[in-house]
Coordinates of C-alpha atoms and ligand atoms in Angstrom, one line a residue:
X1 CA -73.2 7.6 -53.8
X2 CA -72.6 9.9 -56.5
X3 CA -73.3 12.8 -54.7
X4 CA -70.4 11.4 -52.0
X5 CA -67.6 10.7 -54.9
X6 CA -68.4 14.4 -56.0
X7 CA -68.1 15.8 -52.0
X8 CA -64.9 13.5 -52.5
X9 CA -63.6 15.0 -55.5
X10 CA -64.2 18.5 -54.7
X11 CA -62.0 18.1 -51.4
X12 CA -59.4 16.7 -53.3
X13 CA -59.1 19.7 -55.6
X14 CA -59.2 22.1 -52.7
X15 CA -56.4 20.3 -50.7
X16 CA -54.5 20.4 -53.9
X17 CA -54.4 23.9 -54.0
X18 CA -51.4 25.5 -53.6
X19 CA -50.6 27.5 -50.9
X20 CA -50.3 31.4 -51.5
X21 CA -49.0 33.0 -48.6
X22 CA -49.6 37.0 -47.7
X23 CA -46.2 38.8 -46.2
X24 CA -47.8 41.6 -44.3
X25 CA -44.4 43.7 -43.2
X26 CA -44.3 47.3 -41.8
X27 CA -41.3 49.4 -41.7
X28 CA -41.1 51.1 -38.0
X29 CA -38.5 53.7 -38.3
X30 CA -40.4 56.9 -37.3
X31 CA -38.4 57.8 -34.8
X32 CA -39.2 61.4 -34.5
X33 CA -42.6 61.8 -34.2
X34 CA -44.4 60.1 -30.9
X35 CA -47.6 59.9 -32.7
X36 CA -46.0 56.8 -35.3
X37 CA -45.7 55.0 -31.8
X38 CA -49.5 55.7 -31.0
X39 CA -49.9 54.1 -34.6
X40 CA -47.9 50.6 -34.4
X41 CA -49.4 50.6 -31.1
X42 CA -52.8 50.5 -32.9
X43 CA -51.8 47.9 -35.9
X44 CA -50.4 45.7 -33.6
X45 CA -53.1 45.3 -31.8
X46 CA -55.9 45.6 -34.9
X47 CA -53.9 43.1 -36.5
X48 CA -53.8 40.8 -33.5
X49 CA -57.4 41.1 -32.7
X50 CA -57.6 39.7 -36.0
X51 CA -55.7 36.6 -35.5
X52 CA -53.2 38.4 -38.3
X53 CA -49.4 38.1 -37.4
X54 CA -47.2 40.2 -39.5
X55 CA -43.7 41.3 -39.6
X56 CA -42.5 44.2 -38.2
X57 CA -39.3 45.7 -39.5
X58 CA -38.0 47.8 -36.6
X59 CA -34.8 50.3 -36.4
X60 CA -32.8 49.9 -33.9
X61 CA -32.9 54.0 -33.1
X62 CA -36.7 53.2 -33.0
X63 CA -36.5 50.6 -30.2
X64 CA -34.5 52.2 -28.3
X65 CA -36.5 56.1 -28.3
X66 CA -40.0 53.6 -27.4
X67 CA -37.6 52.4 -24.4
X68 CA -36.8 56.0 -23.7
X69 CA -40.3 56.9 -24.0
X70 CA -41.3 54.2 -21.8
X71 CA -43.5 52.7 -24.7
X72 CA -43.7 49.2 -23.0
X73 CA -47.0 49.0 -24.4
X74 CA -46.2 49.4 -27.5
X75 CA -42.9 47.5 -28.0
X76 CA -45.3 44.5 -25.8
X77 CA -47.9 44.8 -29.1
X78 CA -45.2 44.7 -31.5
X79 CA -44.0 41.3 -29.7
X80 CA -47.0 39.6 -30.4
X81 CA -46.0 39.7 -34.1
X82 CA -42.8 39.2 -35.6
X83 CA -39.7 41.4 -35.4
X84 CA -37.2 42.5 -38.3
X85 CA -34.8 44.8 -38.9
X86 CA -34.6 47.8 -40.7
X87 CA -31.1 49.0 -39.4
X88 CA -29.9 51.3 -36.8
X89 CA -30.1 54.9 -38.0
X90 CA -32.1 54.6 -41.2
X91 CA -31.8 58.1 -43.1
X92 CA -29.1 59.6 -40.7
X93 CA -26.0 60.1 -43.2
X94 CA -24.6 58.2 -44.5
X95 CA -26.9 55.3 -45.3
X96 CA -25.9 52.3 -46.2
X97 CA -25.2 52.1 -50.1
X98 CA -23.5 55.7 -49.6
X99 CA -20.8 54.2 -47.5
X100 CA -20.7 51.1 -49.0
X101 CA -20.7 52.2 -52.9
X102 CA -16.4 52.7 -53.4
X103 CA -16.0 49.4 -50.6
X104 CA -15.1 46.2 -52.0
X105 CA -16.9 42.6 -50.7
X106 CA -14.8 41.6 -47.4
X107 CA -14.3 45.5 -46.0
X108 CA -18.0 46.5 -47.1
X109 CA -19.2 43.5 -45.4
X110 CA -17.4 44.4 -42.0
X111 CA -18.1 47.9 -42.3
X112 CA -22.1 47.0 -42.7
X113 CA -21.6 44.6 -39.7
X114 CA -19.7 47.6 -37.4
X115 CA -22.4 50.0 -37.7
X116 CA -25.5 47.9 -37.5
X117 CA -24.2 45.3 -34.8
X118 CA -24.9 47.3 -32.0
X119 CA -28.4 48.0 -34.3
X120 CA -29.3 44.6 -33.9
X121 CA -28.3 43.8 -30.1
X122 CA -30.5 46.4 -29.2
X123 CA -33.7 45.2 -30.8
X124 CA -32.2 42.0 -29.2
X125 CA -32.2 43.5 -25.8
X126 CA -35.7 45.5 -26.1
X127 CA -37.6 42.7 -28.1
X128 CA -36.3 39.9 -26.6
X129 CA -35.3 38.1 -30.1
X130 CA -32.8 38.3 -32.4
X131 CA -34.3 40.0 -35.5
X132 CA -35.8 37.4 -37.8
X133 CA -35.2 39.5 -41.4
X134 CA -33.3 42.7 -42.7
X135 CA -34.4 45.5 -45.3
X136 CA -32.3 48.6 -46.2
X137 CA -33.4 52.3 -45.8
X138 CA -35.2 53.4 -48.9
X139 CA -33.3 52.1 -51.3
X140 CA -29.9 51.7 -50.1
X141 CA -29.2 48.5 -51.1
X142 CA -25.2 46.7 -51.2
X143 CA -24.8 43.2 -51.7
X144 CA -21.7 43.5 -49.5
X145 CA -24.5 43.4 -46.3
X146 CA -25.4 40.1 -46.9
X147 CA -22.3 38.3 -45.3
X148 CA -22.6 40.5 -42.6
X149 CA -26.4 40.1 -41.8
X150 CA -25.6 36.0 -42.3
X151 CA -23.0 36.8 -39.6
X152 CA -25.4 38.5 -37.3
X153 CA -27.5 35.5 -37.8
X154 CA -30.3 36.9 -39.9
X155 CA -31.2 34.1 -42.4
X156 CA -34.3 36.3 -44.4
X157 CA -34.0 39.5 -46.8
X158 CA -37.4 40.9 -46.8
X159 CA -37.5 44.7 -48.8
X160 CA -39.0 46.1 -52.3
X161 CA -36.0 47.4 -54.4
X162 CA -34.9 46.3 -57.9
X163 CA -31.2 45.7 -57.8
X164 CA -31.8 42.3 -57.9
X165 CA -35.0 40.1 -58.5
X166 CA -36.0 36.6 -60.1
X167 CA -39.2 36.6 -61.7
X168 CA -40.9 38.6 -58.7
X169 CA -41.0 35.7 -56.6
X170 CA -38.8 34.4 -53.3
X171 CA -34.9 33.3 -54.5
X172 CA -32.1 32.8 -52.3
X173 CA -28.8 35.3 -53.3
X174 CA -25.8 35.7 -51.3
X175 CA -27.1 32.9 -48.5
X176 CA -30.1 34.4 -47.7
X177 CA -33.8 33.8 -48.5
X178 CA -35.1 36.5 -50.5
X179 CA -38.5 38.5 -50.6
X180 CA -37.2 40.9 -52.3
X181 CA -38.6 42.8 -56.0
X182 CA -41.3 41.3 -56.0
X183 CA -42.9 43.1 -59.0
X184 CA -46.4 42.5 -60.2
X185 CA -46.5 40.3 -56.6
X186 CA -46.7 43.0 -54.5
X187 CA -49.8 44.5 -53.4
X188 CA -50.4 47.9 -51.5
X189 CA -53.9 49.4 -51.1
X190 CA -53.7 53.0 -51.9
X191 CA -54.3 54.4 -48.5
X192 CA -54.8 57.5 -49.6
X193 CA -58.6 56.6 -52.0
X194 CA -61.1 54.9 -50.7
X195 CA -62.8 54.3 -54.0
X196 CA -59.9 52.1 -55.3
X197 CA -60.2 49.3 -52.5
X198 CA -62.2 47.4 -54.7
X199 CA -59.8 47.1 -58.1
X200 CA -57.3 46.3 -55.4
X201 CA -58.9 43.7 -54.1
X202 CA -59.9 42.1 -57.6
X203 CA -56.4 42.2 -58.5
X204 CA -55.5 40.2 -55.2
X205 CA -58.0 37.7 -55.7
X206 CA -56.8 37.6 -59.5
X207 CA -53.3 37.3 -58.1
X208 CA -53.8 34.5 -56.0
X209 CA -55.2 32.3 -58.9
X210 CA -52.6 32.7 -60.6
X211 CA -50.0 32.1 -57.8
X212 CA -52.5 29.2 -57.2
X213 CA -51.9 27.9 -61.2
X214 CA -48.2 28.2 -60.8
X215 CA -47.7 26.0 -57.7
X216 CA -48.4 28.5 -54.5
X217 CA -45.9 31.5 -53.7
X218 CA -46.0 34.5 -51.8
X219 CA -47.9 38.4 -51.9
X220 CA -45.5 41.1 -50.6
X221 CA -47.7 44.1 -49.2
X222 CA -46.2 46.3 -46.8
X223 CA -46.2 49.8 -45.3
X224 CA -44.6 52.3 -42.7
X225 CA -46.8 53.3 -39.5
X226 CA -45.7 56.4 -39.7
X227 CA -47.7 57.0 -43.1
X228 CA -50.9 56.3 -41.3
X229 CA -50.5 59.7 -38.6
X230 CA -48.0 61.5 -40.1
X231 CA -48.5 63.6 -43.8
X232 CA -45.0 63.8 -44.8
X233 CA -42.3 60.8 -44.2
X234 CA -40.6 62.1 -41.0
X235 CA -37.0 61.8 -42.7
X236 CA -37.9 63.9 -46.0
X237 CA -38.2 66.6 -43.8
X238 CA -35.0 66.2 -42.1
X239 CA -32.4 64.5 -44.4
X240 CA -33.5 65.1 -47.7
X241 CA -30.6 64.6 -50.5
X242 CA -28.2 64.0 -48.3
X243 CA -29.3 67.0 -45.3
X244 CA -27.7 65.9 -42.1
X245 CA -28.9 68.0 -39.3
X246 CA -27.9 67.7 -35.4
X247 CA -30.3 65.8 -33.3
X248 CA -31.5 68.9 -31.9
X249 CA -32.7 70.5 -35.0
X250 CA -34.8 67.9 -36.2
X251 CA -37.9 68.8 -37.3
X252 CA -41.6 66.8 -36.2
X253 CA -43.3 66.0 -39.9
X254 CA -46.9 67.5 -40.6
X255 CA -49.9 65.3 -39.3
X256 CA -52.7 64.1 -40.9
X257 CA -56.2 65.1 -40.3
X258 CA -58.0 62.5 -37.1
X259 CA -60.3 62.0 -40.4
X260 CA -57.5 60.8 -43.0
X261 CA -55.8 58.6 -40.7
X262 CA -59.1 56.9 -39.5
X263 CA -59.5 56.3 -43.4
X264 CA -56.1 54.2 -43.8
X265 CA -56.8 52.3 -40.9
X266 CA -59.9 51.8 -42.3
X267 CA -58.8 51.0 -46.2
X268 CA -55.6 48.8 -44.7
X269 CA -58.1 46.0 -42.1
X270 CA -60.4 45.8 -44.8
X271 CA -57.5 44.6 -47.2
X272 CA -56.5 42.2 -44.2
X273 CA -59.9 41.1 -43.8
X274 CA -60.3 40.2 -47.3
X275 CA -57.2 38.2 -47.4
X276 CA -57.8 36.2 -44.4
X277 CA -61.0 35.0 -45.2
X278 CA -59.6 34.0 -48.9
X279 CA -59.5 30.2 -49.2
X280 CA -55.8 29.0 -49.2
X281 CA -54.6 32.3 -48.7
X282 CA -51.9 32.6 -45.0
X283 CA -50.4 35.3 -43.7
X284 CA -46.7 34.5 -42.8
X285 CA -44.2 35.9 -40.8
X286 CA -40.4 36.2 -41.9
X287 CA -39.2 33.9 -39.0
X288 CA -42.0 31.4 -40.5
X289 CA -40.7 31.4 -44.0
X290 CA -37.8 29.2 -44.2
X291 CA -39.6 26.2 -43.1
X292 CA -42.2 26.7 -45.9
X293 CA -38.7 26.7 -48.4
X294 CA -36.8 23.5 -49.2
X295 CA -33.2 24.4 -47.7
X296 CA -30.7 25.7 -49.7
X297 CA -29.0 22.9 -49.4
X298 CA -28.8 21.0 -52.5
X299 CA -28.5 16.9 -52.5
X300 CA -27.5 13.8 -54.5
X301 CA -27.4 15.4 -58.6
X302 CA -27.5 14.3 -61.5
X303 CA -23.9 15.4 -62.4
X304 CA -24.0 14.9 -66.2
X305 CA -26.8 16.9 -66.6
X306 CA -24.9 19.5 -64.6
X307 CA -22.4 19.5 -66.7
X308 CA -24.1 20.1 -69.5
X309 CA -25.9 23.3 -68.4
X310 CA -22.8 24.7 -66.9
X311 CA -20.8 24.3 -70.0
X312 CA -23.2 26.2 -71.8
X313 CA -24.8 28.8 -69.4
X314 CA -23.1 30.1 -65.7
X315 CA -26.7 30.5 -64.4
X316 CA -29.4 29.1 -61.6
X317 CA -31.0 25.3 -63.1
X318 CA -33.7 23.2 -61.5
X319 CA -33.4 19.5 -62.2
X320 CA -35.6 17.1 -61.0
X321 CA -37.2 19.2 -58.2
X322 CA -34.1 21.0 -56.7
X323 CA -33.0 24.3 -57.2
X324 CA -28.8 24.6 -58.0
X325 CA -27.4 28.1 -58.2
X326 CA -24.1 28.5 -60.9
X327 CA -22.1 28.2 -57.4
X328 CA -23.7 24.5 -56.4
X329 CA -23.3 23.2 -59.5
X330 CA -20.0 24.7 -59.8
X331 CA -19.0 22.9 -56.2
X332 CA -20.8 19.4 -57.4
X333 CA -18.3 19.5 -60.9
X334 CA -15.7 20.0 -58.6
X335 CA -16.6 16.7 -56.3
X336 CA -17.5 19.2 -53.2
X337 CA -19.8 18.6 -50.7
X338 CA -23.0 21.1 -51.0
X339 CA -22.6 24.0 -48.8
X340 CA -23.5 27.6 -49.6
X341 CA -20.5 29.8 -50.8
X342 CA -20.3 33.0 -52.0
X343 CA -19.7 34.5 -55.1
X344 CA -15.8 35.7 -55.7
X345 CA -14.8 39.3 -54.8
X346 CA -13.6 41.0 -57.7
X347 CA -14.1 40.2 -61.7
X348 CA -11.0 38.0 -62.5
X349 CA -9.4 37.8 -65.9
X350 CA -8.5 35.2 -68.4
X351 CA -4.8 35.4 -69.4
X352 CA -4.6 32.2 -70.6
X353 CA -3.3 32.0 -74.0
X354 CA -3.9 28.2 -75.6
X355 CA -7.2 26.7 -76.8
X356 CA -5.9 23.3 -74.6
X357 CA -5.0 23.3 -70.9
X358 CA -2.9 19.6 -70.2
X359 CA -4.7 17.4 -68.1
X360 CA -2.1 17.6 -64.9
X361 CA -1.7 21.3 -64.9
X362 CA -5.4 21.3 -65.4
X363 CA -6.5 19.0 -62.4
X364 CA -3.9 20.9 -59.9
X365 CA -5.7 23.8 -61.0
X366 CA -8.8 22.6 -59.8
X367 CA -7.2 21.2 -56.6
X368 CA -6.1 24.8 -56.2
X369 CA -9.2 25.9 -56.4
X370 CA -11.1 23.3 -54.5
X371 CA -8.7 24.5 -51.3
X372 CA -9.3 28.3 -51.4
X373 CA -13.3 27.9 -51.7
X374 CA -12.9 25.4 -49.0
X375 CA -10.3 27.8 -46.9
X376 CA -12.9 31.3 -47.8
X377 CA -15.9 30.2 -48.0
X378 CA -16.2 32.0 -51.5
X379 CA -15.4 31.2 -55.2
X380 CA -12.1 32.3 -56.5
X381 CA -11.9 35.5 -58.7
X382 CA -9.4 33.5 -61.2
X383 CA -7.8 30.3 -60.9
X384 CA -3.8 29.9 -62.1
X385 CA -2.9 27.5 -64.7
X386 CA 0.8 27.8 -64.0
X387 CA 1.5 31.3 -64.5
X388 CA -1.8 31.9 -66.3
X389 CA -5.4 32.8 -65.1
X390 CA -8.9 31.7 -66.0
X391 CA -11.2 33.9 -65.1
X392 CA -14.3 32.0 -63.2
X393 CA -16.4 31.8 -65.4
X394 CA -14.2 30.7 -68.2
X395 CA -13.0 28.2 -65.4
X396 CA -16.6 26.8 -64.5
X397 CA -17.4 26.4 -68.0
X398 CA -13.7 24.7 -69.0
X399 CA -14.8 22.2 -65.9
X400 CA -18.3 21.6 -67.4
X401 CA -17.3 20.5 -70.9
X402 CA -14.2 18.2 -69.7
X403 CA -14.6 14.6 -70.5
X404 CA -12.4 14.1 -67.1
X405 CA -9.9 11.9 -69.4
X406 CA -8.7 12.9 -72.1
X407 CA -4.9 13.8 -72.4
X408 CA -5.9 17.9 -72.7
X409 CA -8.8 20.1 -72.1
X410 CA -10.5 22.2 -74.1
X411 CA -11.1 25.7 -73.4
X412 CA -14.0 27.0 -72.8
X413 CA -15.7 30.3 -73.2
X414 CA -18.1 31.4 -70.0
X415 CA -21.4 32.8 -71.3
X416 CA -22.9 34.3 -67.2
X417 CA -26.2 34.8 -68.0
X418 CA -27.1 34.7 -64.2
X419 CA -25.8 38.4 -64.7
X420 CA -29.3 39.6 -66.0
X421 CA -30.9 39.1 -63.2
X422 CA -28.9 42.3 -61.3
X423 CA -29.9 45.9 -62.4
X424 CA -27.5 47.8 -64.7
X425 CA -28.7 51.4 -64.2
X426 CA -26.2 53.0 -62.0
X427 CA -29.2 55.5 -60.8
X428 CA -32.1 53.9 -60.7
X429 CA -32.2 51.4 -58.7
X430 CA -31.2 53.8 -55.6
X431 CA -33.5 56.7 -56.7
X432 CA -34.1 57.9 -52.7
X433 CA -35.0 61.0 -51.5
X434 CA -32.6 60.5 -48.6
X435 CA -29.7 59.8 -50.8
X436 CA -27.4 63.0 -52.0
X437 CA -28.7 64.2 -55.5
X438 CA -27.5 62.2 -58.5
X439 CA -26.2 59.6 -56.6
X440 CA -25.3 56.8 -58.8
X441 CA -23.6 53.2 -57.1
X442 CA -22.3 50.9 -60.3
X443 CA -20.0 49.2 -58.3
X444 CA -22.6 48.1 -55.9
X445 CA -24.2 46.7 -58.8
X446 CA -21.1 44.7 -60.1
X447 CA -20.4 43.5 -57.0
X448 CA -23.6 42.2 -57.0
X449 CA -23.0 40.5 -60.6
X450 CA -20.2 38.0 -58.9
X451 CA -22.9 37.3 -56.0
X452 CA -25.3 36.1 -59.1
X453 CA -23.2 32.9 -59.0
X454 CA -25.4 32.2 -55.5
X455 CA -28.6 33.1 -57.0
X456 CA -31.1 30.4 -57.6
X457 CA -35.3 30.2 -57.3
X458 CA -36.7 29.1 -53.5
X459 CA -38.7 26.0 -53.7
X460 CA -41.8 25.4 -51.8
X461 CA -41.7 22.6 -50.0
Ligands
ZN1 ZN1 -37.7 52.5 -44.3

């Protein structure tokens, strides 16, 4: 009896685990060199042999060469798993945060969605699917891509960058689910050493105990096929710091010795292996990850509590299970229904001179602003108090501490401290060998800040 109340009790606490799940990924873009088809040819179907799906992130130049090439076998292998994005030229000038890094939010985001459209129709029309996830080139990164990529109808963000990031696990920003800096979370055997397999797989297992303490989340480990056959990345060798060369000077990167590749293989199954046979441990795909996330949709609140964070601190809160970026709670003050909106599109100012707004000028100003996030889909840069401006934040806050009856309000300060969660370094952030020496993109990053008002942490279900 004992002994059955134990068996019991032990069964309990290994259903209660949480779930950690493994987002394999791999960046197909070598479209240069044949031999990278050979090698997704050869993942794909180790991976699958396996009973291992994992998320291929394919260019759209790259479906289209393994058409020309008559690669049916290997764009059939690459079906088996799931298919990304990882847009439609990928180091051919100029990428992505280069012509984005002067645009503002609305053109950027319909410039994005001109170039990469016809990216994304044709993994459509060689894949058969409408690609589940996006992630830039490198590091060339703009928040304006998100509209567009929600346009296209790609609901996932799946990359490694730092522009933006909360607390290295899965968030929703700018409408889409996020797996995206994932910091001390991501995990990437060092193909090139054998004799540091083990430490990396003592840190997974570490890693997924403590994922397993904090209520489940996800490992991030990816790589590029390319790196398995070829010895140098095939666009370093062509458009390096900004190089642009014509089709027909492109040059095929180095290979690797039969021997060094074999060893990558080798070093990258066994890492696979390990992880699959790890209790509670699941590979998942990018089209599988929202349903493991509650939506983004938030529901009934409690509004005072709202109130009281928003007065104090424009950021992300999670109360009583559900996760409300500055935005939702924003939209709940304001007696909204919950839908995602975006951030505004430029910093707005306060010119606003009084400490006390009255209460009728007050309320149409909220009116006003009710209609225009209603009418754009995104939150105003300022809102008019008469002739006057409150900058949004200043606004969200002012909204937050009013009683909703007395005769005047009270001014409020806004204190965003969603903003730490974007990068300030100019540089570093997109530090790419593709991208023209000393190329800084600020703006980028302050665009970025207003989208903050849409960041918030993705629940597990
Ligand atoms: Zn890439």
């Amino acid at each position: 009896m004992r002994c059955l109340v134990l068996i019991l009790i032990s069964c309990l606490a290994l259903a209660a685990k949480p779930p950690v799940y493994v987002m394999l990924w791999f960046d197909t873009e070598d479209y240069i060199h044949p031999a990278a088809d050979d090698a997704a040819l050869r993942i794909a179907q180790e991976l699958e042999q396996r009973g291992v799906r994992a998320t291929f992130k394919i260019v759209g130049e790259k479906a289209r060469v393994l058409e020309k090439r008559r690669r049916y076998d290997v764009i059939r292998a690459l079906s088996h798993h799931d298919i990304g994005y990882h847009s439609n030229y990928h180091s051919v000038q100029p990428t992505p945060a280069l012509y984005l890094k002067d645009m503002g939010w609305l053109e950027g985001a319909a410039e994005f969605q001109r170039r990469e459209q016809p990216g994304v129709e044709d993994i459509r029309r060689v894949f058969g699917v409408l690609p589940s996830c996006y992630g830039q080139p490198g590091s060339s990164w703009g928040p304006q891509t998100y509209p567009a990529l929600l346009r296209m109808g790609i609901p996932v963000y799946l990359d490694e960058a730092s522009q933006v990031g909360l607390d290295d696990q899965t968030f929703w920003f700018g409408g889409m689910l996020n797996v995206f800096h994932m910091g001390r979370y991501t995990i990437r055997p060092d193909l090139d050493d054998t004799s540091r397999l083990a430490s990396t797989l003592e840190r997974f297992d570490r890693t997924v105990e403590e994922l397993q303490t904090r209520g489940g989340g996800v490992i991030s480990t990816y790589f590029h096929p390319t790196e398995f056959v070829t010895a140098k990345f095939w666009d370093a060798v062509n458009f390096i710091h900004g190089a642009n060369p014509e089709r027909g000077e492109w040059r095929l990167p180095p290979m690797r010795a039969q021997e060094d590749s074999e060893k990558r293989f080798r070093i990258t199954l066994q890492y696979v292996e390990h992880a699959r046979k790890m209790e509670g441990v699941k590979f998942i795909t990018a089209r599988e990850l929202p349903q493991l996330y509650k939506s983004a949709d938030v529901g009934a609140a409690d509004r005072a509590r709202l109130a009281a964070h928003l007065a104090m601190r424009q950021t992300f809160l999670i109360l009583d299970g559900v996760s409300f970026s500055a935005a939702d709670t924003l939209l709940v003050l304001l007696g909204m229904e919950s839908r995602y909106v975006d951030g505004p599109s430029e910093n707005g100012r306060t010119t606003y001179s009084g400490a006390e707004i009255q209460r009728s000028a007050f309320e149409q100003a909220k009116a006003g602003s009710v209609a225009f996030i209603r009418s754009t889909g995104r939150l105003p840069a300022e809102v008019w108090i008469g002739s006057q401006t409150l900058a949004l934040t200043d606004f969200a806050a002012t909204v937050a501490g009013d009683n909703g009856s007395s005769a005047s309000v009270s001014l409020r300060k806004g204190n965003p401290e969603m903003e730490k969660y974007i990068a300030t370094d100019p540089a570093r952030p997109f530090n790419w060998i593709i991208h023209p020496e000393g190329f800084e993109a600020g703006h980028l990053l302050d665009l970025a800040r207003l989208q903050a008002w849409t960041l918030k942490p993705a629940l597990l279900r």
